[in-house]
């Protein structure tokens, strides 16, 4: 039987690559719903090709445009961000791929888990903000969370068939475009330079996060929740070639790694087809072309965001939610040339100090924290 998929954020980098996977395996997958925030033109094009039951355009100003364009087709068109949280509950859906950007992924993911849909998780912020709540809900509703992030897909693959406890996760990081920059150089980097990632082709938010190592910090917290380890069991290893996508060390000293060329199609396909591996046309890794792999320790003196993430993970409560909100505001300000590259870390640090700490937050506390932290971060930017 074909798997019915809802893609939340279908016009983004993960969304479009997921549709490449579906296009290559039409005997396996069917698109039930596509949602986009703003990009009506691409959503219309995708809807015409994949003929989903429902499309949602979150931006209400674009509703008429999408509705008119799809008028002749048997496709329901909905609008508003509430519709995204609602569409995931549709009965025929088997898997929800959460590929929207940032905090906005939280509500629809919670709804999808509550009605028992498998989650292909590409929105790491969901687990960063509310990992405790999400993992408990997933267990309660017997819902699998299948990681799409390449590092977490690697760890997940390394753990397949293993019953023994993890001693340590070795989370690999490319180091981003500024790996060898001095602090003085980092002060002056531009948004254009930061948006050029050496290995991975990704959306703007995650590309800036990669350059500042916040992405690795968010991934560390994501890994902590997905694989039930504490932050001290996760070591970040800078590996500029991005060939080893992460590793797991066991108590007998054995280390298992997952390797491949840096291409998001693979982790997306693995999550959608799990537990099967589908034949693919992806380029194969050639060790003789690669020649060497190198490894370094991350420098948290130049890349302070990684230290903040470890601090947030150890503090628990709503601290990671605070950090994430401040980071979303800082990245958006950097993309609008309102703060410099290093100033993003200052905004995050100050917001973490000033926002109300809640030890055991409820969903409502997370919503409140997110709002408060954004407000405080914006004040620091002014
Ligand atoms: Mg990643």
mmCIF file of C-alpha atoms and ligand atoms in Angstrom:
data_model
loop_
_atom_site.group_PDB
_atom_site.id
_atom_site.type_symbol
_atom_site.label_atom_id
_atom_site.label_comp_id
_atom_site.label_asym_id
_atom_site.label_seq_id
_atom_site.Cartn_x
_atom_site.Cartn_y
_atom_site.Cartn_z
ATOM 1 C CA UNK A 1 0.000 0.000 0.000
ATOM 2 C CA UNK A 2 1.220 3.490 -0.811
ATOM 3 C CA UNK A 3 2.067 5.820 2.056
ATOM 4 C CA UNK A 4 0.010 8.989 2.206
ATOM 5 C CA UNK A 5 2.178 11.969 3.002
ATOM 6 C CA UNK A 6 1.499 15.501 4.180
ATOM 7 C CA UNK A 7 4.394 17.883 3.602
ATOM 8 C CA UNK A 8 4.329 20.950 5.825
ATOM 9 C CA UNK A 9 6.558 23.536 4.177
ATOM 10 C CA UNK A 10 6.560 21.985 0.697
ATOM 11 C CA UNK A 11 8.091 25.007 -1.053
ATOM 12 C CA UNK A 12 11.203 25.140 1.150
ATOM 13 C CA UNK A 13 14.490 23.341 0.666
ATOM 14 C CA UNK A 14 13.469 20.109 2.480
ATOM 15 C CA UNK A 15 9.958 20.218 0.993
ATOM 16 C CA UNK A 16 11.115 20.426 -2.621
ATOM 17 C CA UNK A 17 13.702 17.675 -2.076
ATOM 18 C CA UNK A 18 11.023 15.489 -0.468
ATOM 19 C CA UNK A 19 8.943 15.940 -3.611
ATOM 20 C CA UNK A 20 11.966 14.792 -5.688
ATOM 21 C CA UNK A 21 11.951 11.590 -3.598
ATOM 22 C CA UNK A 22 8.198 11.122 -4.094
ATOM 23 C CA UNK A 23 8.590 11.743 -7.849
ATOM 24 C CA UNK A 24 11.234 9.005 -8.043
ATOM 25 C CA UNK A 25 9.110 6.540 -6.032
ATOM 26 C CA UNK A 26 5.544 7.063 -7.169
ATOM 27 C CA UNK A 27 4.821 3.390 -6.524
ATOM 28 C CA UNK A 28 5.565 3.977 -2.806
ATOM 29 C CA UNK A 29 4.217 7.388 -1.939
ATOM 30 C CA UNK A 30 1.167 9.555 -2.499
ATOM 31 C CA UNK A 31 0.915 13.232 -1.604
ATOM 32 C CA UNK A 32 -2.189 13.956 0.463
ATOM 33 C CA UNK A 33 -1.470 17.538 1.512
ATOM 34 C CA UNK A 34 0.995 20.304 0.739
ATOM 35 C CA UNK A 35 1.330 23.448 2.802
ATOM 36 C CA UNK A 36 3.307 26.637 2.246
ATOM 37 C CA UNK A 37 3.684 29.866 4.089
ATOM 38 C CA UNK A 38 4.006 32.392 1.300
ATOM 39 C CA UNK A 39 5.297 30.961 -1.975
ATOM 40 C CA UNK A 40 1.979 30.662 -3.850
ATOM 41 C CA UNK A 41 3.545 30.265 -7.305
ATOM 42 C CA UNK A 42 5.577 27.186 -6.390
ATOM 43 C CA UNK A 43 2.733 25.700 -4.337
ATOM 44 C CA UNK A 44 0.413 25.962 -7.363
ATOM 45 C CA UNK A 45 3.016 24.291 -9.584
ATOM 46 C CA UNK A 46 3.511 21.466 -7.063
ATOM 47 C CA UNK A 47 -0.242 20.987 -6.636
ATOM 48 C CA UNK A 48 -0.704 20.643 -10.397
ATOM 49 C CA UNK A 49 2.008 17.991 -10.559
ATOM 50 C CA UNK A 50 1.186 15.920 -7.450
ATOM 51 C CA UNK A 51 -2.607 16.472 -7.242
ATOM 52 C CA UNK A 52 -2.956 16.409 -3.445
ATOM 53 C CA UNK A 53 -6.373 16.339 -1.739
ATOM 54 C CA UNK A 54 -5.640 19.581 0.088
ATOM 55 C CA UNK A 55 -3.237 22.504 -0.201
ATOM 56 C CA UNK A 56 -2.860 25.169 2.452
ATOM 57 C CA UNK A 57 -1.421 28.607 1.812
ATOM 58 C CA UNK A 58 -0.835 30.149 5.244
ATOM 59 C CA UNK A 59 -0.710 33.741 4.007
ATOM 60 C CA UNK A 60 -4.376 34.729 3.581
ATOM 61 C CA UNK A 61 -3.521 37.432 1.041
ATOM 62 C CA UNK A 62 -2.441 34.704 -1.379
ATOM 63 C CA UNK A 63 -5.556 32.542 -0.953
ATOM 64 C CA UNK A 64 -7.478 33.853 -3.955
ATOM 65 C CA UNK A 65 -4.466 33.469 -6.219
ATOM 66 C CA UNK A 66 -4.053 29.782 -5.279
ATOM 67 C CA UNK A 67 -7.796 29.065 -5.277
ATOM 68 C CA UNK A 68 -8.257 30.534 -8.778
ATOM 69 C CA UNK A 69 -5.219 28.761 -10.200
ATOM 70 C CA UNK A 70 -6.431 25.347 -8.993
ATOM 71 C CA UNK A 71 -10.118 25.896 -9.721
ATOM 72 C CA UNK A 72 -10.346 23.297 -12.473
ATOM 73 C CA UNK A 73 -8.740 20.578 -10.320
ATOM 74 C CA UNK A 74 -10.291 18.443 -7.558
ATOM 75 C CA UNK A 75 -8.055 20.028 -4.889
ATOM 76 C CA UNK A 76 -9.306 21.697 -1.712
ATOM 77 C CA UNK A 77 -7.594 25.009 -0.986
ATOM 78 C CA UNK A 78 -7.396 26.210 2.619
ATOM 79 C CA UNK A 79 -5.729 29.224 4.170
ATOM 80 C CA UNK A 80 -4.444 30.507 7.539
ATOM 81 C CA UNK A 81 -1.897 28.958 9.895
ATOM 82 C CA UNK A 82 -4.687 27.247 11.876
ATOM 83 C CA UNK A 83 -5.482 25.273 8.715
ATOM 84 C CA UNK A 84 -1.949 23.852 8.724
ATOM 85 C CA UNK A 85 -2.437 22.593 12.274
ATOM 86 C CA UNK A 86 -5.803 21.168 11.168
ATOM 87 C CA UNK A 87 -4.900 19.484 7.887
ATOM 88 C CA UNK A 88 -2.491 17.053 9.599
ATOM 89 C CA UNK A 89 -5.453 15.458 11.354
ATOM 90 C CA UNK A 90 -6.999 14.223 8.069
ATOM 91 C CA UNK A 91 -7.747 10.526 8.318
ATOM 92 C CA UNK A 92 -5.885 9.129 5.260
ATOM 93 C CA UNK A 93 -2.501 10.666 6.134
ATOM 94 C CA UNK A 94 0.157 8.151 7.313
ATOM 95 C CA UNK A 95 3.209 10.400 7.634
ATOM 96 C CA UNK A 96 3.567 14.103 8.304
ATOM 97 C CA UNK A 97 6.848 15.613 7.131
ATOM 98 C CA UNK A 98 7.417 18.722 9.246
ATOM 99 C CA UNK A 99 9.638 20.936 7.110
ATOM 100 C CA UNK A 100 8.544 24.400 8.063
ATOM 101 C CA UNK A 101 10.966 26.898 9.578
ATOM 102 C CA UNK A 102 11.353 27.539 13.300
ATOM 103 C CA UNK A 103 8.848 27.671 16.139
ATOM 104 C CA UNK A 104 5.858 27.565 13.778
ATOM 105 C CA UNK A 105 6.336 23.795 13.513
ATOM 106 C CA UNK A 106 5.319 23.152 17.107
ATOM 107 C CA UNK A 107 1.507 23.312 16.986
ATOM 108 C CA UNK A 108 0.952 21.183 13.861
ATOM 109 C CA UNK A 109 3.431 18.582 15.133
ATOM 110 C CA UNK A 110 1.562 18.292 18.434
ATOM 111 C CA UNK A 111 -1.744 17.903 16.584
ATOM 112 C CA UNK A 112 -0.345 15.235 14.261
ATOM 113 C CA UNK A 113 1.062 13.218 17.185
ATOM 114 C CA UNK A 114 -2.243 13.410 19.056
ATOM 115 C CA UNK A 115 -4.064 11.745 16.158
ATOM 116 C CA UNK A 116 -1.375 9.080 15.757
ATOM 117 C CA UNK A 117 0.452 10.141 12.575
ATOM 118 C CA UNK A 118 4.070 9.138 12.118
ATOM 119 C CA UNK A 119 6.297 12.212 12.157
ATOM 120 C CA UNK A 120 9.182 12.678 9.739
ATOM 121 C CA UNK A 121 10.834 15.443 11.703
ATOM 122 C CA UNK A 122 12.716 18.063 9.713
ATOM 123 C CA UNK A 123 11.757 20.931 12.005
ATOM 124 C CA UNK A 124 14.392 20.599 14.745
ATOM 125 C CA UNK A 125 13.056 23.650 16.599
ATOM 126 C CA UNK A 126 10.011 21.594 17.643
ATOM 127 C CA UNK A 127 12.185 19.341 19.812
ATOM 128 C CA UNK A 128 14.453 22.167 20.915
ATOM 129 C CA UNK A 129 11.547 24.247 22.187
ATOM 130 C CA UNK A 130 9.396 21.525 23.711
ATOM 131 C CA UNK A 131 11.325 18.255 23.609
ATOM 132 C CA UNK A 132 10.009 16.990 26.917
ATOM 133 C CA UNK A 133 6.386 17.547 25.906
ATOM 134 C CA UNK A 134 6.792 16.162 22.366
ATOM 135 C CA UNK A 135 8.622 12.982 23.351
ATOM 136 C CA UNK A 136 6.109 12.242 26.124
ATOM 137 C CA UNK A 137 3.206 12.782 23.707
ATOM 138 C CA UNK A 138 4.820 10.528 21.106
ATOM 139 C CA UNK A 139 5.219 7.707 23.627
ATOM 140 C CA UNK A 140 1.663 8.161 24.892
ATOM 141 C CA UNK A 141 0.235 7.997 21.354
ATOM 142 C CA UNK A 142 2.688 5.289 20.163
ATOM 143 C CA UNK A 143 3.870 7.557 17.364
ATOM 144 C CA UNK A 144 7.323 7.115 15.788
ATOM 145 C CA UNK A 145 9.442 10.244 15.334
ATOM 146 C CA UNK A 146 11.667 9.619 12.326
ATOM 147 C CA UNK A 147 14.536 12.090 12.092
ATOM 148 C CA UNK A 148 15.165 13.848 8.783
ATOM 149 C CA UNK A 149 18.092 15.984 9.918
ATOM 150 C CA UNK A 150 21.115 14.257 8.317
ATOM 151 C CA UNK A 151 23.020 13.840 11.609
ATOM 152 C CA UNK A 152 20.039 12.375 13.433
ATOM 153 C CA UNK A 153 19.171 10.133 10.521
ATOM 154 C CA UNK A 154 22.775 8.887 10.717
ATOM 155 C CA UNK A 155 22.507 8.202 14.461
ATOM 156 C CA UNK A 156 19.135 6.525 13.914
ATOM 157 C CA UNK A 157 20.676 4.303 11.229
ATOM 158 C CA UNK A 158 23.662 3.473 13.490
ATOM 159 C CA UNK A 159 21.223 2.354 16.204
ATOM 160 C CA UNK A 160 19.153 0.070 13.980
ATOM 161 C CA UNK A 161 19.167 -3.402 15.516
ATOM 162 C CA UNK A 162 21.123 -2.277 18.592
ATOM 163 C CA UNK A 163 19.741 -2.968 22.072
ATOM 164 C CA UNK A 164 22.698 -1.805 24.143
ATOM 165 C CA UNK A 165 22.895 1.635 25.687
ATOM 166 C CA UNK A 166 24.665 4.496 23.935
ATOM 167 C CA UNK A 167 27.890 5.558 25.618
ATOM 168 C CA UNK A 168 28.350 8.647 23.511
ATOM 169 C CA UNK A 169 27.005 10.319 20.390
ATOM 170 C CA UNK A 170 29.616 11.880 18.112
ATOM 171 C CA UNK A 171 27.695 14.625 16.363
ATOM 172 C CA UNK A 172 29.586 15.785 13.298
ATOM 173 C CA UNK A 173 29.621 19.399 12.109
ATOM 174 C CA UNK A 174 31.044 20.867 8.916
ATOM 175 C CA UNK A 175 32.187 23.929 10.845
ATOM 176 C CA UNK A 176 30.463 26.175 8.312
ATOM 177 C CA UNK A 177 32.027 28.785 6.016
ATOM 178 C CA UNK A 178 33.852 30.637 8.839
ATOM 179 C CA UNK A 179 35.555 27.682 10.512
ATOM 180 C CA UNK A 180 39.001 29.281 10.267
ATOM 181 C CA UNK A 181 37.981 32.920 10.760
ATOM 182 C CA UNK A 182 39.449 34.887 13.663
ATOM 183 C CA UNK A 183 37.141 36.865 15.950
ATOM 184 C CA UNK A 184 38.149 40.054 14.121
ATOM 185 C CA UNK A 185 37.201 38.523 10.786
ATOM 186 C CA UNK A 186 33.925 37.187 12.200
ATOM 187 C CA UNK A 187 32.987 40.687 13.270
ATOM 188 C CA UNK A 188 32.942 41.804 9.647
ATOM 189 C CA UNK A 189 31.360 38.886 7.773
ATOM 190 C CA UNK A 190 28.407 39.768 5.580
ATOM 191 C CA UNK A 191 25.090 38.054 5.109
ATOM 192 C CA UNK A 192 26.122 37.083 1.581
ATOM 193 C CA UNK A 193 29.207 35.249 2.897
ATOM 194 C CA UNK A 194 27.193 33.597 5.668
ATOM 195 C CA UNK A 195 24.604 32.314 3.205
ATOM 196 C CA UNK A 196 27.244 30.351 1.266
ATOM 197 C CA UNK A 197 27.552 26.957 2.921
ATOM 198 C CA UNK A 198 30.547 24.886 1.734
ATOM 199 C CA UNK A 199 28.775 21.484 1.620
ATOM 200 C CA UNK A 200 25.045 21.602 2.155
ATOM 201 C CA UNK A 201 22.349 23.320 0.111
ATOM 202 C CA UNK A 202 19.745 24.491 2.641
ATOM 203 C CA UNK A 203 17.294 27.265 3.528
ATOM 204 C CA UNK A 204 18.448 30.697 4.782
ATOM 205 C CA UNK A 205 17.680 30.195 8.499
ATOM 206 C CA UNK A 206 19.546 26.897 8.818
ATOM 207 C CA UNK A 207 22.447 28.193 6.699
ATOM 208 C CA UNK A 208 23.004 31.155 9.045
ATOM 209 C CA UNK A 209 22.613 28.788 12.025
ATOM 210 C CA UNK A 210 25.295 26.555 10.475
ATOM 211 C CA UNK A 211 27.695 29.469 10.066
ATOM 212 C CA UNK A 212 27.217 30.469 13.740
ATOM 213 C CA UNK A 213 27.252 26.843 15.008
ATOM 214 C CA UNK A 214 23.806 27.450 16.524
ATOM 215 C CA UNK A 215 22.592 24.745 14.166
ATOM 216 C CA UNK A 216 24.876 22.252 15.913
ATOM 217 C CA UNK A 217 23.636 23.478 19.283
ATOM 218 C CA UNK A 218 20.021 22.967 18.201
ATOM 219 C CA UNK A 219 20.951 19.536 16.830
ATOM 220 C CA UNK A 220 22.624 18.575 20.115
ATOM 221 C CA UNK A 221 19.353 19.330 21.937
ATOM 222 C CA UNK A 222 17.387 17.523 19.226
ATOM 223 C CA UNK A 223 19.654 14.467 19.689
ATOM 224 C CA UNK A 224 19.294 14.570 23.457
ATOM 225 C CA UNK A 225 15.506 14.172 23.142
ATOM 226 C CA UNK A 226 15.431 11.763 20.208
ATOM 227 C CA UNK A 227 17.961 9.325 21.636
ATOM 228 C CA UNK A 228 17.409 9.875 25.386
ATOM 229 C CA UNK A 229 20.957 10.841 26.340
ATOM 230 C CA UNK A 230 22.200 13.686 28.513
ATOM 231 C CA UNK A 231 24.136 16.614 26.997
ATOM 232 C CA UNK A 232 27.430 15.321 28.413
ATOM 233 C CA UNK A 233 27.030 12.182 26.305
ATOM 234 C CA UNK A 234 27.088 14.246 23.110
ATOM 235 C CA UNK A 235 30.367 15.395 21.633
ATOM 236 C CA UNK A 236 30.501 17.740 18.663
ATOM 237 C CA UNK A 237 33.217 16.791 16.168
ATOM 238 C CA UNK A 238 34.064 19.238 13.398
ATOM 239 C CA UNK A 239 34.496 17.262 10.179
ATOM 240 C CA UNK A 240 34.746 19.715 7.277
ATOM 241 C CA UNK A 241 34.154 17.157 4.488
ATOM 242 C CA UNK A 242 30.637 16.232 5.792
ATOM 243 C CA UNK A 243 31.048 12.594 4.738
ATOM 244 C CA UNK A 244 30.500 10.997 8.149
ATOM 245 C CA UNK A 245 27.049 12.239 9.096
ATOM 246 C CA UNK A 246 27.422 11.245 12.775
ATOM 247 C CA UNK A 247 28.505 8.302 14.907
ATOM 248 C CA UNK A 248 27.484 6.314 17.965
ATOM 249 C CA UNK A 249 29.980 4.959 20.482
ATOM 250 C CA UNK A 250 28.916 1.949 22.566
ATOM 251 C CA UNK A 251 30.047 0.737 25.975
ATOM 252 C CA UNK A 252 32.369 -1.876 24.459
ATOM 253 C CA UNK A 253 34.276 1.017 22.751
ATOM 254 C CA UNK A 254 32.927 0.211 19.296
ATOM 255 C CA UNK A 255 31.971 3.207 17.146
ATOM 256 C CA UNK A 256 29.437 2.918 14.319
ATOM 257 C CA UNK A 257 29.244 5.663 11.693
ATOM 258 C CA UNK A 258 26.962 6.403 8.744
ATOM 259 C CA UNK A 259 28.646 7.797 5.633
ATOM 260 C CA UNK A 260 27.568 9.265 2.336
ATOM 261 C CA UNK A 261 27.835 12.324 0.156
ATOM 262 C CA UNK A 262 26.160 15.395 1.664
ATOM 263 C CA UNK A 263 22.714 15.206 0.053
ATOM 264 C CA UNK A 264 19.478 15.719 2.005
ATOM 265 C CA UNK A 265 17.533 13.450 -0.361
ATOM 266 C CA UNK A 266 18.926 10.395 1.439
ATOM 267 C CA UNK A 267 17.789 11.177 5.020
ATOM 268 C CA UNK A 268 14.423 12.371 3.685
ATOM 269 C CA UNK A 269 13.929 9.131 1.754
ATOM 270 C CA UNK A 270 15.084 6.994 4.691
ATOM 271 C CA UNK A 271 12.523 8.627 6.995
ATOM 272 C CA UNK A 272 9.659 8.351 4.501
ATOM 273 C CA UNK A 273 10.393 4.712 3.608
ATOM 274 C CA UNK A 274 11.512 3.485 7.071
ATOM 275 C CA UNK A 275 12.229 0.656 7.821
ATOM 276 C CA UNK A 276 12.894 -0.001 4.143
ATOM 277 C CA UNK A 277 15.768 1.246 2.015
ATOM 278 C CA UNK A 278 14.640 2.207 -1.464
ATOM 279 C CA UNK A 279 16.867 1.994 -4.498
ATOM 280 C CA UNK A 280 18.054 5.475 -5.438
ATOM 281 C CA UNK A 281 19.788 7.347 -8.224
ATOM 282 C CA UNK A 282 21.821 9.443 -5.754
ATOM 283 C CA UNK A 283 25.523 9.821 -6.493
ATOM 284 C CA UNK A 284 27.685 7.202 -4.728
ATOM 285 C CA UNK A 285 30.610 8.041 -2.464
ATOM 286 C CA UNK A 286 33.980 7.337 -4.085
ATOM 287 C CA UNK A 287 36.671 6.905 -1.405
ATOM 288 C CA UNK A 288 39.481 7.329 -3.926
ATOM 289 C CA UNK A 289 38.163 10.741 -4.953
ATOM 290 C CA UNK A 290 37.664 11.705 -1.301
ATOM 291 C CA UNK A 291 41.210 10.738 -0.252
ATOM 292 C CA UNK A 292 41.054 12.081 3.321
ATOM 293 C CA UNK A 293 38.763 12.961 6.189
ATOM 294 C CA UNK A 294 39.796 15.359 8.952
ATOM 295 C CA UNK A 295 38.490 16.139 12.435
ATOM 296 C CA UNK A 296 38.764 19.103 14.836
ATOM 297 C CA UNK A 297 37.412 20.244 18.183
ATOM 298 C CA UNK A 298 34.834 23.058 17.941
ATOM 299 C CA UNK A 299 35.948 26.436 19.299
ATOM 300 C CA UNK A 300 33.232 27.758 21.624
ATOM 301 C CA UNK A 301 35.254 30.894 22.257
ATOM 302 C CA UNK A 302 34.701 32.071 18.676
ATOM 303 C CA UNK A 303 31.365 30.272 18.268
ATOM 304 C CA UNK A 304 29.629 31.005 21.559
ATOM 305 C CA UNK A 305 26.205 29.768 20.423
ATOM 306 C CA UNK A 306 27.318 26.175 20.827
ATOM 307 C CA UNK A 307 28.181 26.839 24.486
ATOM 308 C CA UNK A 308 24.778 28.505 25.023
ATOM 309 C CA UNK A 309 23.044 25.420 23.677
ATOM 310 C CA UNK A 310 24.894 23.121 26.090
ATOM 311 C CA UNK A 311 24.044 25.513 28.909
ATOM 312 C CA UNK A 312 20.355 25.534 27.888
ATOM 313 C CA UNK A 313 20.278 21.735 27.654
ATOM 314 C CA UNK A 314 21.771 21.339 31.113
ATOM 315 C CA UNK A 315 19.487 23.983 32.650
ATOM 316 C CA UNK A 316 16.394 22.305 31.103
ATOM 317 C CA UNK A 317 12.951 23.853 31.775
ATOM 318 C CA UNK A 318 12.105 26.523 29.188
ATOM 319 C CA UNK A 319 15.742 27.633 28.655
ATOM 320 C CA UNK A 320 16.111 26.043 25.206
ATOM 321 C CA UNK A 321 12.798 27.652 24.204
ATOM 322 C CA UNK A 322 14.202 31.046 25.287
ATOM 323 C CA UNK A 323 17.430 30.446 23.391
ATOM 324 C CA UNK A 324 15.584 29.378 20.262
ATOM 325 C CA UNK A 325 13.284 32.413 20.250
ATOM 326 C CA UNK A 326 16.227 34.787 20.745
ATOM 327 C CA UNK A 327 18.098 33.050 17.952
ATOM 328 C CA UNK A 328 15.170 33.311 15.515
ATOM 329 C CA UNK A 329 14.990 37.041 16.217
ATOM 330 C CA UNK A 330 18.783 37.446 15.961
ATOM 331 C CA UNK A 331 19.023 35.555 12.651
ATOM 332 C CA UNK A 332 16.166 37.533 11.176
ATOM 333 C CA UNK A 333 17.837 40.804 12.294
ATOM 334 C CA UNK A 334 21.152 39.665 10.798
ATOM 335 C CA UNK A 335 19.414 38.874 7.492
ATOM 336 C CA UNK A 336 18.009 42.423 7.543
ATOM 337 C CA UNK A 337 21.482 43.906 8.287
ATOM 338 C CA UNK A 338 20.328 45.136 11.709
ATOM 339 C CA UNK A 339 22.974 43.277 13.734
ATOM 340 C CA UNK A 340 26.449 41.958 12.967
ATOM 341 C CA UNK A 341 27.411 38.293 12.964
ATOM 342 C CA UNK A 342 28.917 38.216 16.476
ATOM 343 C CA UNK A 343 26.183 40.431 17.898
ATOM 344 C CA UNK A 344 23.706 37.617 17.321
ATOM 345 C CA UNK A 345 25.379 35.775 20.225
ATOM 346 C CA UNK A 346 25.136 38.856 22.461
ATOM 347 C CA UNK A 347 21.391 39.070 21.835
ATOM 348 C CA UNK A 348 20.957 35.379 22.671
ATOM 349 C CA UNK A 349 23.072 35.572 25.821
ATOM 350 C CA UNK A 350 21.248 38.612 27.207
ATOM 351 C CA UNK A 351 17.816 37.187 26.369
ATOM 352 C CA UNK A 352 18.689 33.941 28.172
ATOM 353 C CA UNK A 353 19.627 35.976 31.254
ATOM 354 C CA UNK A 354 16.555 38.195 31.234
ATOM 355 C CA UNK A 355 13.585 35.982 30.275
ATOM 356 C CA UNK A 356 11.506 34.359 33.059
ATOM 357 C CA UNK A 357 12.724 30.818 33.792
ATOM 358 C CA UNK A 358 10.086 28.097 34.200
ATOM 359 C CA UNK A 359 11.256 24.786 35.626
ATOM 360 C CA UNK A 360 8.495 22.457 34.368
ATOM 361 C CA UNK A 361 6.731 24.261 31.517
ATOM 362 C CA UNK A 362 3.325 23.351 30.046
ATOM 363 C CA UNK A 363 2.407 24.016 26.408
ATOM 364 C CA UNK A 364 0.967 27.398 27.434
ATOM 365 C CA UNK A 365 4.232 28.254 29.217
ATOM 366 C CA UNK A 366 6.174 27.556 26.015
ATOM 367 C CA UNK A 367 3.868 29.849 24.033
ATOM 368 C CA UNK A 368 4.274 32.553 26.696
ATOM 369 C CA UNK A 369 8.069 32.068 26.896
ATOM 370 C CA UNK A 370 8.453 32.245 23.128
ATOM 371 C CA UNK A 371 6.555 35.561 23.049
ATOM 372 C CA UNK A 372 8.398 37.054 25.995
ATOM 373 C CA UNK A 373 11.856 36.029 24.734
ATOM 374 C CA UNK A 374 11.160 37.431 21.255
ATOM 375 C CA UNK A 375 10.074 40.696 22.804
ATOM 376 C CA UNK A 376 13.192 40.938 24.971
ATOM 377 C CA UNK A 377 15.504 40.004 22.082
ATOM 378 C CA UNK A 378 13.915 42.704 19.914
ATOM 379 C CA UNK A 379 14.493 45.274 22.669
ATOM 380 C CA UNK A 380 18.219 44.443 22.685
ATOM 381 C CA UNK A 381 18.381 44.865 18.905
ATOM 382 C CA UNK A 382 16.748 48.323 18.916
HETATM 383 MG MG1 LIG B 1 21.781 18.814 10.178
#
